[in-house]
PDB file of C-alpha atoms in Angstrom:
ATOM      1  CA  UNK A   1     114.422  87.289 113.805  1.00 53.00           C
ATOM      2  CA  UNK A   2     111.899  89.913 113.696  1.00 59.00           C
ATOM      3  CA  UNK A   3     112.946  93.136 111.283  1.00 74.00           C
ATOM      4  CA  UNK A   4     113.169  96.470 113.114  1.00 91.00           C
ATOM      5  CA  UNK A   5     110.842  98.953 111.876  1.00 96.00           C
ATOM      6  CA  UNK A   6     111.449 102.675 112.580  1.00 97.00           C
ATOM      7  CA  UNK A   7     108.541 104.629 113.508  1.00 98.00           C
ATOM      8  CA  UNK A   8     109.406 108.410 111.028  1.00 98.00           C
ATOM      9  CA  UNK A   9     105.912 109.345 111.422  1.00 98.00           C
ATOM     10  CA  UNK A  10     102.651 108.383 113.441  1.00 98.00           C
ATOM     11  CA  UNK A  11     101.682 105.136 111.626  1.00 98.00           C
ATOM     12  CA  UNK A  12     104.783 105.053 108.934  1.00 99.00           C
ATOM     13  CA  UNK A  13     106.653 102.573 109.739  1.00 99.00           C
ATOM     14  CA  UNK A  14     110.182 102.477 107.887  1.00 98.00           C
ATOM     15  CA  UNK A  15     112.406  99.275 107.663  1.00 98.00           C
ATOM     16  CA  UNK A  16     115.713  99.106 105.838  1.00 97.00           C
ATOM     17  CA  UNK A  17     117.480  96.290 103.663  1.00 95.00           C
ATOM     18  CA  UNK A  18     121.316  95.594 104.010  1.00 93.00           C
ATOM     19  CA  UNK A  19     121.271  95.738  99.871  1.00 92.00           C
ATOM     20  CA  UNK A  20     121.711  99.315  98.491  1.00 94.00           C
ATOM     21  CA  UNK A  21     120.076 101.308 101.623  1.00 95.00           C
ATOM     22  CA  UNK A  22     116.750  99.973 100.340  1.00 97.00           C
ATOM     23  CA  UNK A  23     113.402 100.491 102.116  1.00 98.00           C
ATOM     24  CA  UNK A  24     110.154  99.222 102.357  1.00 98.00           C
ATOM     25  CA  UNK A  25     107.380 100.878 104.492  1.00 99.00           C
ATOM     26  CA  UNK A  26     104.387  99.788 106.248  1.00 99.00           C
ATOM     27  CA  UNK A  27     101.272 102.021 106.480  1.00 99.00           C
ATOM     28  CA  UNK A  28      99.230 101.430 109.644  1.00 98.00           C
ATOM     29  CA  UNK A  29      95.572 102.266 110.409  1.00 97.00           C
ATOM     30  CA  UNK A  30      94.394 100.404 113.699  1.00 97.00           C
ATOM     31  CA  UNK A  31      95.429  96.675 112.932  1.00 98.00           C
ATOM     32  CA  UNK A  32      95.531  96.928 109.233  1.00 98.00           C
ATOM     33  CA  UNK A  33      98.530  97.823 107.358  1.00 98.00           C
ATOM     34  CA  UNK A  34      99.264  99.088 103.805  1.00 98.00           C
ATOM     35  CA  UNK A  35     103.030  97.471 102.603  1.00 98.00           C
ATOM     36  CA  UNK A  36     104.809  99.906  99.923  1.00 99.00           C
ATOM     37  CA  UNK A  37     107.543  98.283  98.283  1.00 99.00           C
ATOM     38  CA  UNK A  38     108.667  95.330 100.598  1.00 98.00           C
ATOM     39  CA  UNK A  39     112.599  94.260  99.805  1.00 96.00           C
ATOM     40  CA  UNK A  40     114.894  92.923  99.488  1.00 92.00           C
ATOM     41  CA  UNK A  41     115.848  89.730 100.430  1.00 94.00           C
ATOM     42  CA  UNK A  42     113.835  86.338 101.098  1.00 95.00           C
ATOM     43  CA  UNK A  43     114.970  86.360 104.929  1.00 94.00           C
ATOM     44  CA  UNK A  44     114.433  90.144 105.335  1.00 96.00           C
ATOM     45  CA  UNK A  45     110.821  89.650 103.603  1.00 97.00           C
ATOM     46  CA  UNK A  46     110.050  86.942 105.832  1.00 96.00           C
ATOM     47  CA  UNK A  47     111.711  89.069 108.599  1.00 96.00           C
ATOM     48  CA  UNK A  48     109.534  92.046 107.885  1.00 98.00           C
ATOM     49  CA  UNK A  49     106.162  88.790 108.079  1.00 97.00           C
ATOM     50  CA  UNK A  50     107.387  88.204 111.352  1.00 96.00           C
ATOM     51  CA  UNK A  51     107.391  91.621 112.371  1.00 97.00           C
ATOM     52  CA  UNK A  52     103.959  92.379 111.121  1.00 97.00           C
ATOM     53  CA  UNK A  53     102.706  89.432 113.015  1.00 97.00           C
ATOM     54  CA  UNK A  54     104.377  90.023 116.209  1.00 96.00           C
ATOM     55  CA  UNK A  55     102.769  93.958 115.826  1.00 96.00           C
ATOM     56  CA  UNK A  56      99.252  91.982 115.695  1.00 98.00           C
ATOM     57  CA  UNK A  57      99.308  93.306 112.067  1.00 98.00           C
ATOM     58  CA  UNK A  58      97.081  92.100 109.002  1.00 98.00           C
ATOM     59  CA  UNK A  59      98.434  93.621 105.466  1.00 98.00           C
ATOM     60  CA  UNK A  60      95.695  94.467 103.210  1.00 97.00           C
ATOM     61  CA  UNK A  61      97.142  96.065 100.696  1.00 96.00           C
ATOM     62  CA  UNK A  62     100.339  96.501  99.007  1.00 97.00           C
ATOM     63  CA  UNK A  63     101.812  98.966  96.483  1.00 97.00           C
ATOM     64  CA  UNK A  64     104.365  99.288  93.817  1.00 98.00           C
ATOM     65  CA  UNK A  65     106.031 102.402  92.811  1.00 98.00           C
ATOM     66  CA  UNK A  66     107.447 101.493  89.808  1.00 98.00           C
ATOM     67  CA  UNK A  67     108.226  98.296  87.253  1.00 97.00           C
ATOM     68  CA  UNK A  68     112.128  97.612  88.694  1.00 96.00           C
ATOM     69  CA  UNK A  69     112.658  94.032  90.173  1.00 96.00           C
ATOM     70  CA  UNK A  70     113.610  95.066  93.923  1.00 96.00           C
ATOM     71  CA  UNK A  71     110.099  96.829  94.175  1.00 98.00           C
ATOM     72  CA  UNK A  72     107.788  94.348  93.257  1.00 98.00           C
ATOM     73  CA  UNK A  73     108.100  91.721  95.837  1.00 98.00           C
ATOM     74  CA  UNK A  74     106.283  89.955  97.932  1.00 98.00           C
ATOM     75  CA  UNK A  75     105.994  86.996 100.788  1.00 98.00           C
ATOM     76  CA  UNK A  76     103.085  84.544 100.750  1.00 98.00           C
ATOM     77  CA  UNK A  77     102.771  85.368 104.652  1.00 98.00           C
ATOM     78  CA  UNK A  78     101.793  88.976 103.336  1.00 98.00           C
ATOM     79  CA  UNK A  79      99.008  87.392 102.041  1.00 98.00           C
ATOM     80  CA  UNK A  80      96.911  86.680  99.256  1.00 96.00           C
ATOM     81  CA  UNK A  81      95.680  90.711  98.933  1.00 96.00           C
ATOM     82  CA  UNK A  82      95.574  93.349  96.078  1.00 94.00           C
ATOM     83  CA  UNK A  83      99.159  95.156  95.065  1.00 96.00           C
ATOM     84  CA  UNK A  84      98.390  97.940  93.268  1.00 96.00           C
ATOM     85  CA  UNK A  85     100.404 100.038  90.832  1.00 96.00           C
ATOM     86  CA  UNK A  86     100.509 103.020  88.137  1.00 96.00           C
ATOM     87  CA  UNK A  87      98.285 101.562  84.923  1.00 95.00           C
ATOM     88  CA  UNK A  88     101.784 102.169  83.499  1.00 96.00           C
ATOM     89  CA  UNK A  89     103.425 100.279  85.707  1.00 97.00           C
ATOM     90  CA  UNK A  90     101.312  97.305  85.661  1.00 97.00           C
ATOM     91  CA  UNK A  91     101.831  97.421  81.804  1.00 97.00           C
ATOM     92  CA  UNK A  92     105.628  97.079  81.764  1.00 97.00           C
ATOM     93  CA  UNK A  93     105.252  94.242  84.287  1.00 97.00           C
ATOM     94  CA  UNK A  94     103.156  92.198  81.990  1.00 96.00           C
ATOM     95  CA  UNK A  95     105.292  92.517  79.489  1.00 96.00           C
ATOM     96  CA  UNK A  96     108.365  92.259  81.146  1.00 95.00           C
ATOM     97  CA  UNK A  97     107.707  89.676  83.885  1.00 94.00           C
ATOM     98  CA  UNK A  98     109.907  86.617  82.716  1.00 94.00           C
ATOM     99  CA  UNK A  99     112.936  89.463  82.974  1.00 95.00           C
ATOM    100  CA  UNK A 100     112.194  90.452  85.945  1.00 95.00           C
ATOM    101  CA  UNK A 101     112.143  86.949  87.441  1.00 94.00           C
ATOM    102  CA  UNK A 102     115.610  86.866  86.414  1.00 93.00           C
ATOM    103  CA  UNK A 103     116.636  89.594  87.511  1.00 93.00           C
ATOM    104  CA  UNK A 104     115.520  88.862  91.236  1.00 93.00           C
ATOM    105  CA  UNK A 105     118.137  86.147  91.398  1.00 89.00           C
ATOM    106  CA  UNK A 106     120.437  87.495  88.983  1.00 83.00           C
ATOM    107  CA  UNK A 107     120.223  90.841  88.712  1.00 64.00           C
ATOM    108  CA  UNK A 108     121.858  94.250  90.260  1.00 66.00           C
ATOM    109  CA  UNK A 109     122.012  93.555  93.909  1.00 59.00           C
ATOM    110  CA  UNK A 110     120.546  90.114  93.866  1.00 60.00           C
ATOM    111  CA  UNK A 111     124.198  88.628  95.342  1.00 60.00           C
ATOM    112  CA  UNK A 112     123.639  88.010  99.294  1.00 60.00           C
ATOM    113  CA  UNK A 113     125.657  84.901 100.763  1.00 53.00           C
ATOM    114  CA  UNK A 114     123.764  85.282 103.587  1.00 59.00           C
ATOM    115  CA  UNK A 115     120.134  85.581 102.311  1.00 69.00           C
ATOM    116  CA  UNK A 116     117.623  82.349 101.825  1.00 80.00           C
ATOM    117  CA  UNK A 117     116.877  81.022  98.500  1.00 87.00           C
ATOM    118  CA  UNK A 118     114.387  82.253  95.920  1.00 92.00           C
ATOM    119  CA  UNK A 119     111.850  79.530  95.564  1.00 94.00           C
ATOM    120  CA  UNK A 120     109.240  79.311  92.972  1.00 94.00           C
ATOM    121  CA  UNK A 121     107.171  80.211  95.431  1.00 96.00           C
ATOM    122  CA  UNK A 122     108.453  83.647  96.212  1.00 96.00           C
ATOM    123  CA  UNK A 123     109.496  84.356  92.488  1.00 96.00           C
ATOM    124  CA  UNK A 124     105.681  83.316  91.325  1.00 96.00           C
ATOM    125  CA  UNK A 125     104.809  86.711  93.365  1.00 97.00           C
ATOM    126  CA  UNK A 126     107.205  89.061  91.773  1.00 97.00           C
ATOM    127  CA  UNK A 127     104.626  91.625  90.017  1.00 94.00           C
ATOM    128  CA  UNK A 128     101.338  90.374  90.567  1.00 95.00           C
ATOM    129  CA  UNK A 129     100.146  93.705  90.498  1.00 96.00           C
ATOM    130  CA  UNK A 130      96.544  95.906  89.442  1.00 93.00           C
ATOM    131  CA  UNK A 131      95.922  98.926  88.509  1.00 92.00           C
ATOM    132  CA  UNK A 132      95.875 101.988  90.500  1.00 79.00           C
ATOM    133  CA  UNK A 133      94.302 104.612  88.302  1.00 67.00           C
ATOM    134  CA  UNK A 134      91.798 105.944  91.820  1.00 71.00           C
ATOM    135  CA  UNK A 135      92.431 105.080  94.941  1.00 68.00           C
ATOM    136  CA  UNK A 136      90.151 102.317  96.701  1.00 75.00           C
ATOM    137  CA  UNK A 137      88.869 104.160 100.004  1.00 80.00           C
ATOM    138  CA  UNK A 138      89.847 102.756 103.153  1.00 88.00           C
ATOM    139  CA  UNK A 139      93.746 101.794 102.861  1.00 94.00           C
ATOM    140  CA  UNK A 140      95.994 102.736 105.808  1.00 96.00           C
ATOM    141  CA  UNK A 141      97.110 106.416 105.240  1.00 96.00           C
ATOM    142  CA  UNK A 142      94.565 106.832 102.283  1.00 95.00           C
ATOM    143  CA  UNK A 143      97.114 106.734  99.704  1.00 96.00           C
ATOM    144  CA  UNK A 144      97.723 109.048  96.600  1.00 95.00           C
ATOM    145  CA  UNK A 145      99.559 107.807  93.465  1.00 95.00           C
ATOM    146  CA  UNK A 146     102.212 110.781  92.418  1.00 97.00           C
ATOM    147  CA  UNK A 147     102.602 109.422  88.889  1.00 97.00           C
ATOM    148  CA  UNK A 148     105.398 110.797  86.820  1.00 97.00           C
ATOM    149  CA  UNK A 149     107.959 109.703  83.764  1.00 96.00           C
ATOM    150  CA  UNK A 150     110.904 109.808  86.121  1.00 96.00           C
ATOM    151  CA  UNK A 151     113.258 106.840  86.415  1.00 96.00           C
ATOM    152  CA  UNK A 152     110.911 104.615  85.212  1.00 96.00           C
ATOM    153  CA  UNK A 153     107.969 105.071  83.034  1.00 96.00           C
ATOM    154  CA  UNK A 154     104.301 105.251  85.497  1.00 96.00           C
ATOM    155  CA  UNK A 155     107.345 105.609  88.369  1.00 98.00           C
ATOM    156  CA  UNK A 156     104.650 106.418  91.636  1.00 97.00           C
ATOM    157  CA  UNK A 157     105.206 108.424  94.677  1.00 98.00           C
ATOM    158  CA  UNK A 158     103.207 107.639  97.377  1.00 98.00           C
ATOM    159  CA  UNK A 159     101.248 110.631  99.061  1.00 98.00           C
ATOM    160  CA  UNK A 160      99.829 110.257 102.934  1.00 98.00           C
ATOM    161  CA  UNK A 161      98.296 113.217 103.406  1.00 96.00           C
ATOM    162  CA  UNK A 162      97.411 112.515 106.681  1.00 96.00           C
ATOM    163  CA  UNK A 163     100.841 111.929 108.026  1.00 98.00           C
ATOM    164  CA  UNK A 164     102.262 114.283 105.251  1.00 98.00           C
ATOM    165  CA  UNK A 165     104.610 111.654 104.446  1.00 99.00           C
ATOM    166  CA  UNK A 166     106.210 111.383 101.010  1.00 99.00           C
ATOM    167  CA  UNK A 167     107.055 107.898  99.976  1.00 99.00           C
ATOM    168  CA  UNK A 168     109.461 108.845  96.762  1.00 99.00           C
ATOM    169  CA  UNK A 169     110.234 105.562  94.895  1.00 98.00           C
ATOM    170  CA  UNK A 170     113.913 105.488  93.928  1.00 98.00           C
ATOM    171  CA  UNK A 171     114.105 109.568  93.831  1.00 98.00           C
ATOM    172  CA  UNK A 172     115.053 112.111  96.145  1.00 99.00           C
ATOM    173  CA  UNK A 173     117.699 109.971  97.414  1.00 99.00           C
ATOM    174  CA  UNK A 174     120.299 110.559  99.464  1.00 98.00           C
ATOM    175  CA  UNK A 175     122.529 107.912  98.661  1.00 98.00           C
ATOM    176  CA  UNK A 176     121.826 107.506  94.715  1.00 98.00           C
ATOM    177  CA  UNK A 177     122.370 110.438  92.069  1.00 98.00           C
ATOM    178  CA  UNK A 178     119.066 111.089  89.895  1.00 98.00           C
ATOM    179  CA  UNK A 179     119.038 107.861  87.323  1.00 96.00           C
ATOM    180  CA  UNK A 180     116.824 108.722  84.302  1.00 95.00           C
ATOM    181  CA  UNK A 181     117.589 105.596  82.952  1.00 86.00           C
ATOM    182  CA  UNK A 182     114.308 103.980  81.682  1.00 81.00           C
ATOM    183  CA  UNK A 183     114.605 105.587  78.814  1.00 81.00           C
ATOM    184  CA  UNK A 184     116.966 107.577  78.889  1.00 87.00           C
ATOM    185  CA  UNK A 185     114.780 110.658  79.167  1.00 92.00           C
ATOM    186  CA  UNK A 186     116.570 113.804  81.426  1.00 95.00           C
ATOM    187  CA  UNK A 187     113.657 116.311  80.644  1.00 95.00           C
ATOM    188  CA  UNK A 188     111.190 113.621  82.083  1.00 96.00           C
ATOM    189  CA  UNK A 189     113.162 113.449  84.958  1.00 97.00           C
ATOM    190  CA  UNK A 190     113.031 117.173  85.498  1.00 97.00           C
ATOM    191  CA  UNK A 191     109.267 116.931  84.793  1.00 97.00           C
ATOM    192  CA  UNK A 192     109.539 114.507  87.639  1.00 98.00           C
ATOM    193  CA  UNK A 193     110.842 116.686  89.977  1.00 98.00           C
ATOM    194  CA  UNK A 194     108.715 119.512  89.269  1.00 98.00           C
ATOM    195  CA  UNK A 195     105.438 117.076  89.673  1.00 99.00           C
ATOM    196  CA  UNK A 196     106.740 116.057  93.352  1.00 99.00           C
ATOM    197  CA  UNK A 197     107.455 119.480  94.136  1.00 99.00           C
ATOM    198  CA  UNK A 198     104.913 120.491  95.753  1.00 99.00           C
ATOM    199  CA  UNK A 199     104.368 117.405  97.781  1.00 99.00           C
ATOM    200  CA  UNK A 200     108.094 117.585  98.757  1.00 99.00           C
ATOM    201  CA  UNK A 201     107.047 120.986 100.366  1.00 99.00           C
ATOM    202  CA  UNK A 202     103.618 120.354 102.539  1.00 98.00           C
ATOM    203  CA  UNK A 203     106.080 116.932 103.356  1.00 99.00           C
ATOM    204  CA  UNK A 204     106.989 116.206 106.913  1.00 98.00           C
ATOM    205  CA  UNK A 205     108.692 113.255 106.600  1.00 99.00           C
ATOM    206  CA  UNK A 206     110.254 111.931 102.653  1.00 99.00           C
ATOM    207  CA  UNK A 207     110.989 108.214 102.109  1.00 99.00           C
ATOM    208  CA  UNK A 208     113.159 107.711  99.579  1.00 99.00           C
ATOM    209  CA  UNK A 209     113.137 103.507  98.242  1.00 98.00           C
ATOM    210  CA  UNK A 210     116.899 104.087  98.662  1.00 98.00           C
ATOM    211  CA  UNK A 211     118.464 105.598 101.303  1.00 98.00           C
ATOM    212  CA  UNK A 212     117.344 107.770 104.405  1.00 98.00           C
ATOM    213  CA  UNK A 213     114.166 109.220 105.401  1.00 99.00           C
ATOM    214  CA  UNK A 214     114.754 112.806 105.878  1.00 99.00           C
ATOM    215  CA  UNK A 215     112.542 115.673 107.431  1.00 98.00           C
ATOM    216  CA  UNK A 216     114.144 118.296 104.725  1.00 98.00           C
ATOM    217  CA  UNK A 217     112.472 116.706 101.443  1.00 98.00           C
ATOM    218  CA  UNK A 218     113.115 120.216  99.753  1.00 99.00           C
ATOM    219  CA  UNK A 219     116.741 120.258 100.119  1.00 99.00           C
ATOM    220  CA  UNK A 220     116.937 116.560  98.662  1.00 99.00           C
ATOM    221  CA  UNK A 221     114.510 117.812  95.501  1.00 99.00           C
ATOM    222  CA  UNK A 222     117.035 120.919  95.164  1.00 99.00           C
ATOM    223  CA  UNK A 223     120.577 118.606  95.224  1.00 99.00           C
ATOM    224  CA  UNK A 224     118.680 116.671  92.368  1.00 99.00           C
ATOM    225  CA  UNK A 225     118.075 119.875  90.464  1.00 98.00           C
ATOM    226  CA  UNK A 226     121.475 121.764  91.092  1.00 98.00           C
ATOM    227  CA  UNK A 227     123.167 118.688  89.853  1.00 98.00           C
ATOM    228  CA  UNK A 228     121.137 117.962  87.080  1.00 98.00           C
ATOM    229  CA  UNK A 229     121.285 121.688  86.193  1.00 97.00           C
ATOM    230  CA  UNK A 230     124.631 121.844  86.192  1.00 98.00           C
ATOM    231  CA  UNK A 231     125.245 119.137  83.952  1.00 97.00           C
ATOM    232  CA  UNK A 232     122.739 120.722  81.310  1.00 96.00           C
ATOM    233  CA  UNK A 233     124.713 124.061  82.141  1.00 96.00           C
ATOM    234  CA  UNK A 234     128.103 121.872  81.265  1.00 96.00           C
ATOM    235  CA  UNK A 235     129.610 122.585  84.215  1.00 97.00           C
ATOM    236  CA  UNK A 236     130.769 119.621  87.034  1.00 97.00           C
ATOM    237  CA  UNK A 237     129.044 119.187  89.762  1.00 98.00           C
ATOM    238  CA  UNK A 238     129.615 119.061  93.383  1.00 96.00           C
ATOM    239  CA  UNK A 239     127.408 116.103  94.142  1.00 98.00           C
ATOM    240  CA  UNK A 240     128.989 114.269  97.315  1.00 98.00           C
ATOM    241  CA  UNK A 241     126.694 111.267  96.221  1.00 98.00           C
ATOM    242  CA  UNK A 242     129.358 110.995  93.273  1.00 98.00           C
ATOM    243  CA  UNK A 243     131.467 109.081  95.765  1.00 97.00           C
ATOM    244  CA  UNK A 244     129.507 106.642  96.631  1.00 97.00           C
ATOM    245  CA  UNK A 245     129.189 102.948  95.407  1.00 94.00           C
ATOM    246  CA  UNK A 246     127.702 102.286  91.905  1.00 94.00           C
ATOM    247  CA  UNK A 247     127.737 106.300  91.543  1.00 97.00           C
ATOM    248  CA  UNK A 248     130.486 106.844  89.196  1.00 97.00           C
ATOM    249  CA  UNK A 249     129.205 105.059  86.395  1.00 96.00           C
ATOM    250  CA  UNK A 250     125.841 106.526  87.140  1.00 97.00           C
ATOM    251  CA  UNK A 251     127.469 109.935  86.772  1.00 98.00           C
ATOM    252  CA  UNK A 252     128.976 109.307  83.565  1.00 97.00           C
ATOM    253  CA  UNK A 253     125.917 108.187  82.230  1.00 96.00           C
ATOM    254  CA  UNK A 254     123.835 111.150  82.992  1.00 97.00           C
ATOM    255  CA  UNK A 255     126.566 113.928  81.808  1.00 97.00           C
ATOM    256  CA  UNK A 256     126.455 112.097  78.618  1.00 96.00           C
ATOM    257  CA  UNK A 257     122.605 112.513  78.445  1.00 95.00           C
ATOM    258  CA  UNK A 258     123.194 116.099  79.100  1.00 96.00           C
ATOM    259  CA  UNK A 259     125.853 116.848  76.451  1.00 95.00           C
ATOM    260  CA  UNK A 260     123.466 114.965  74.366  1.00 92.00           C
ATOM    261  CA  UNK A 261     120.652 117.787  75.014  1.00 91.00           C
ATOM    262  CA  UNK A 262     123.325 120.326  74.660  1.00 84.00           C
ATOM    263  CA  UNK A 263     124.081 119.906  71.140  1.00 79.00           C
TER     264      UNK A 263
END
């Protein structure tokens, strides 16, 4: 079955995964398309093929935002084409690509009863990535690389100027508290923020790799700082995202950073 892709800007196409609000976007200029992060699952990536095809798509190009399993995969049907990254990025994948195989079929959010099986085949694709340090000309949506510390170390945004579309890697999300987790670095996170701010704010559209595309990127970036700053502050926060699945542990893990900076 075809995957549905949601149009949130002229040529940014948005699809979602039933795993952890996850999305992956395709870029499209004429009948070539750009893929940024395609996830999660081996039916949903050969969903999202069958898509592409029936669109009378060809990928050229795909991109990584950062070195974390569920954003660098692939499908053969995508083709045999560059996937680019952060020189960063493409780093801690070649150091780190054995444990990141694993983690694909055994890692956080890799359980799906209902999902095909990783082959050697799809697994053989996980990080094949280059470096990104300039962009090549000609990619759908003429890319920018927004590279920043947050998250994950060479962690990418992914400007399109054109569109005005912010594609934000696993930030800005509404569904997932900040996670400065790799290493456990809270003033690179806030760095972080302040490098996508003023992207977030020429933005029409934000694309968070987790959770809802929204049309206010500026009041996503300023839950992520009122929570973080009131950690550092050592007050509680009033983050509804606290609530939500995988979130409480997240939360704990992040105050203790701040009391950490605190002392």
């Amino acid at each position: 079955m075809p995957r549905e892709l949601v149009e949130v800007a002229p040529g940014v196409l948005v699809a979602t995964s039933r795993t952890m609000t996850t999305t992956s976007t395709v870029v499209v200029h004429g009948r070539d398309a750009l893929l940024v992060d395609p996830a999660w699952h081996p039916d949903e990536l050969a969903a999202l093929a069958d898509e592409i095809d029936t669109r009378g798509l060809h990928v050229v190009a795909g991109i990584a935002t950062h070195a974390h399993h569920d954003h660098l995969l692939w499908h053969p049907r995508f083709g045999d084409v560059p996937r680019w990254a952060s020189p960063r990025t493409v780093e801690l994948v070649q150091a780190r690509r054995a444990a990141l195989q694993v983690a694909v079929t055994d890692g956080e959010g890799s359980a799906d009863v209902g999902s095909d099986p990783w082959t050697s085949e799809l697994l053989d694709l996980v990080g094949e990535v280059r470096s990104f340090p300039v962009p090549p000309a000609g990619l759908p949506g003429e890319p920018e690389l927004v590279v920043h510390d947050a998250h994950a170390p060479g962690h990418a945004a992914v400007w399109l100027g054109g569109a005005r579309v912010l594609l934000a890697g696993d930030m800005l999300s509404d569904v997932e508290l900040p996670l400065p987790f790799e290493p456990d670095d809270l003033p690179a996170y806030l760095a972080g923020l302040d490098r996508l701010a003023p992207y977030v704010a020429r933005a029409r559209v934000v694309v968070p790799g987790h959770g809802r595309p929204t049309s206010d990127g500026v009041a996503r970036l300023e839950a992520d700082r009122r929570y973080l700053d009131a950690l550092l502050s050592g007050r509680d926060p009033d983050d509804p995202r606290r609530a939500l699945p995988g979130m409480a542990e997240a939360h704990a893990r992040v105050a203790a950073l701040a009391d950490a900076l605190r002392r």
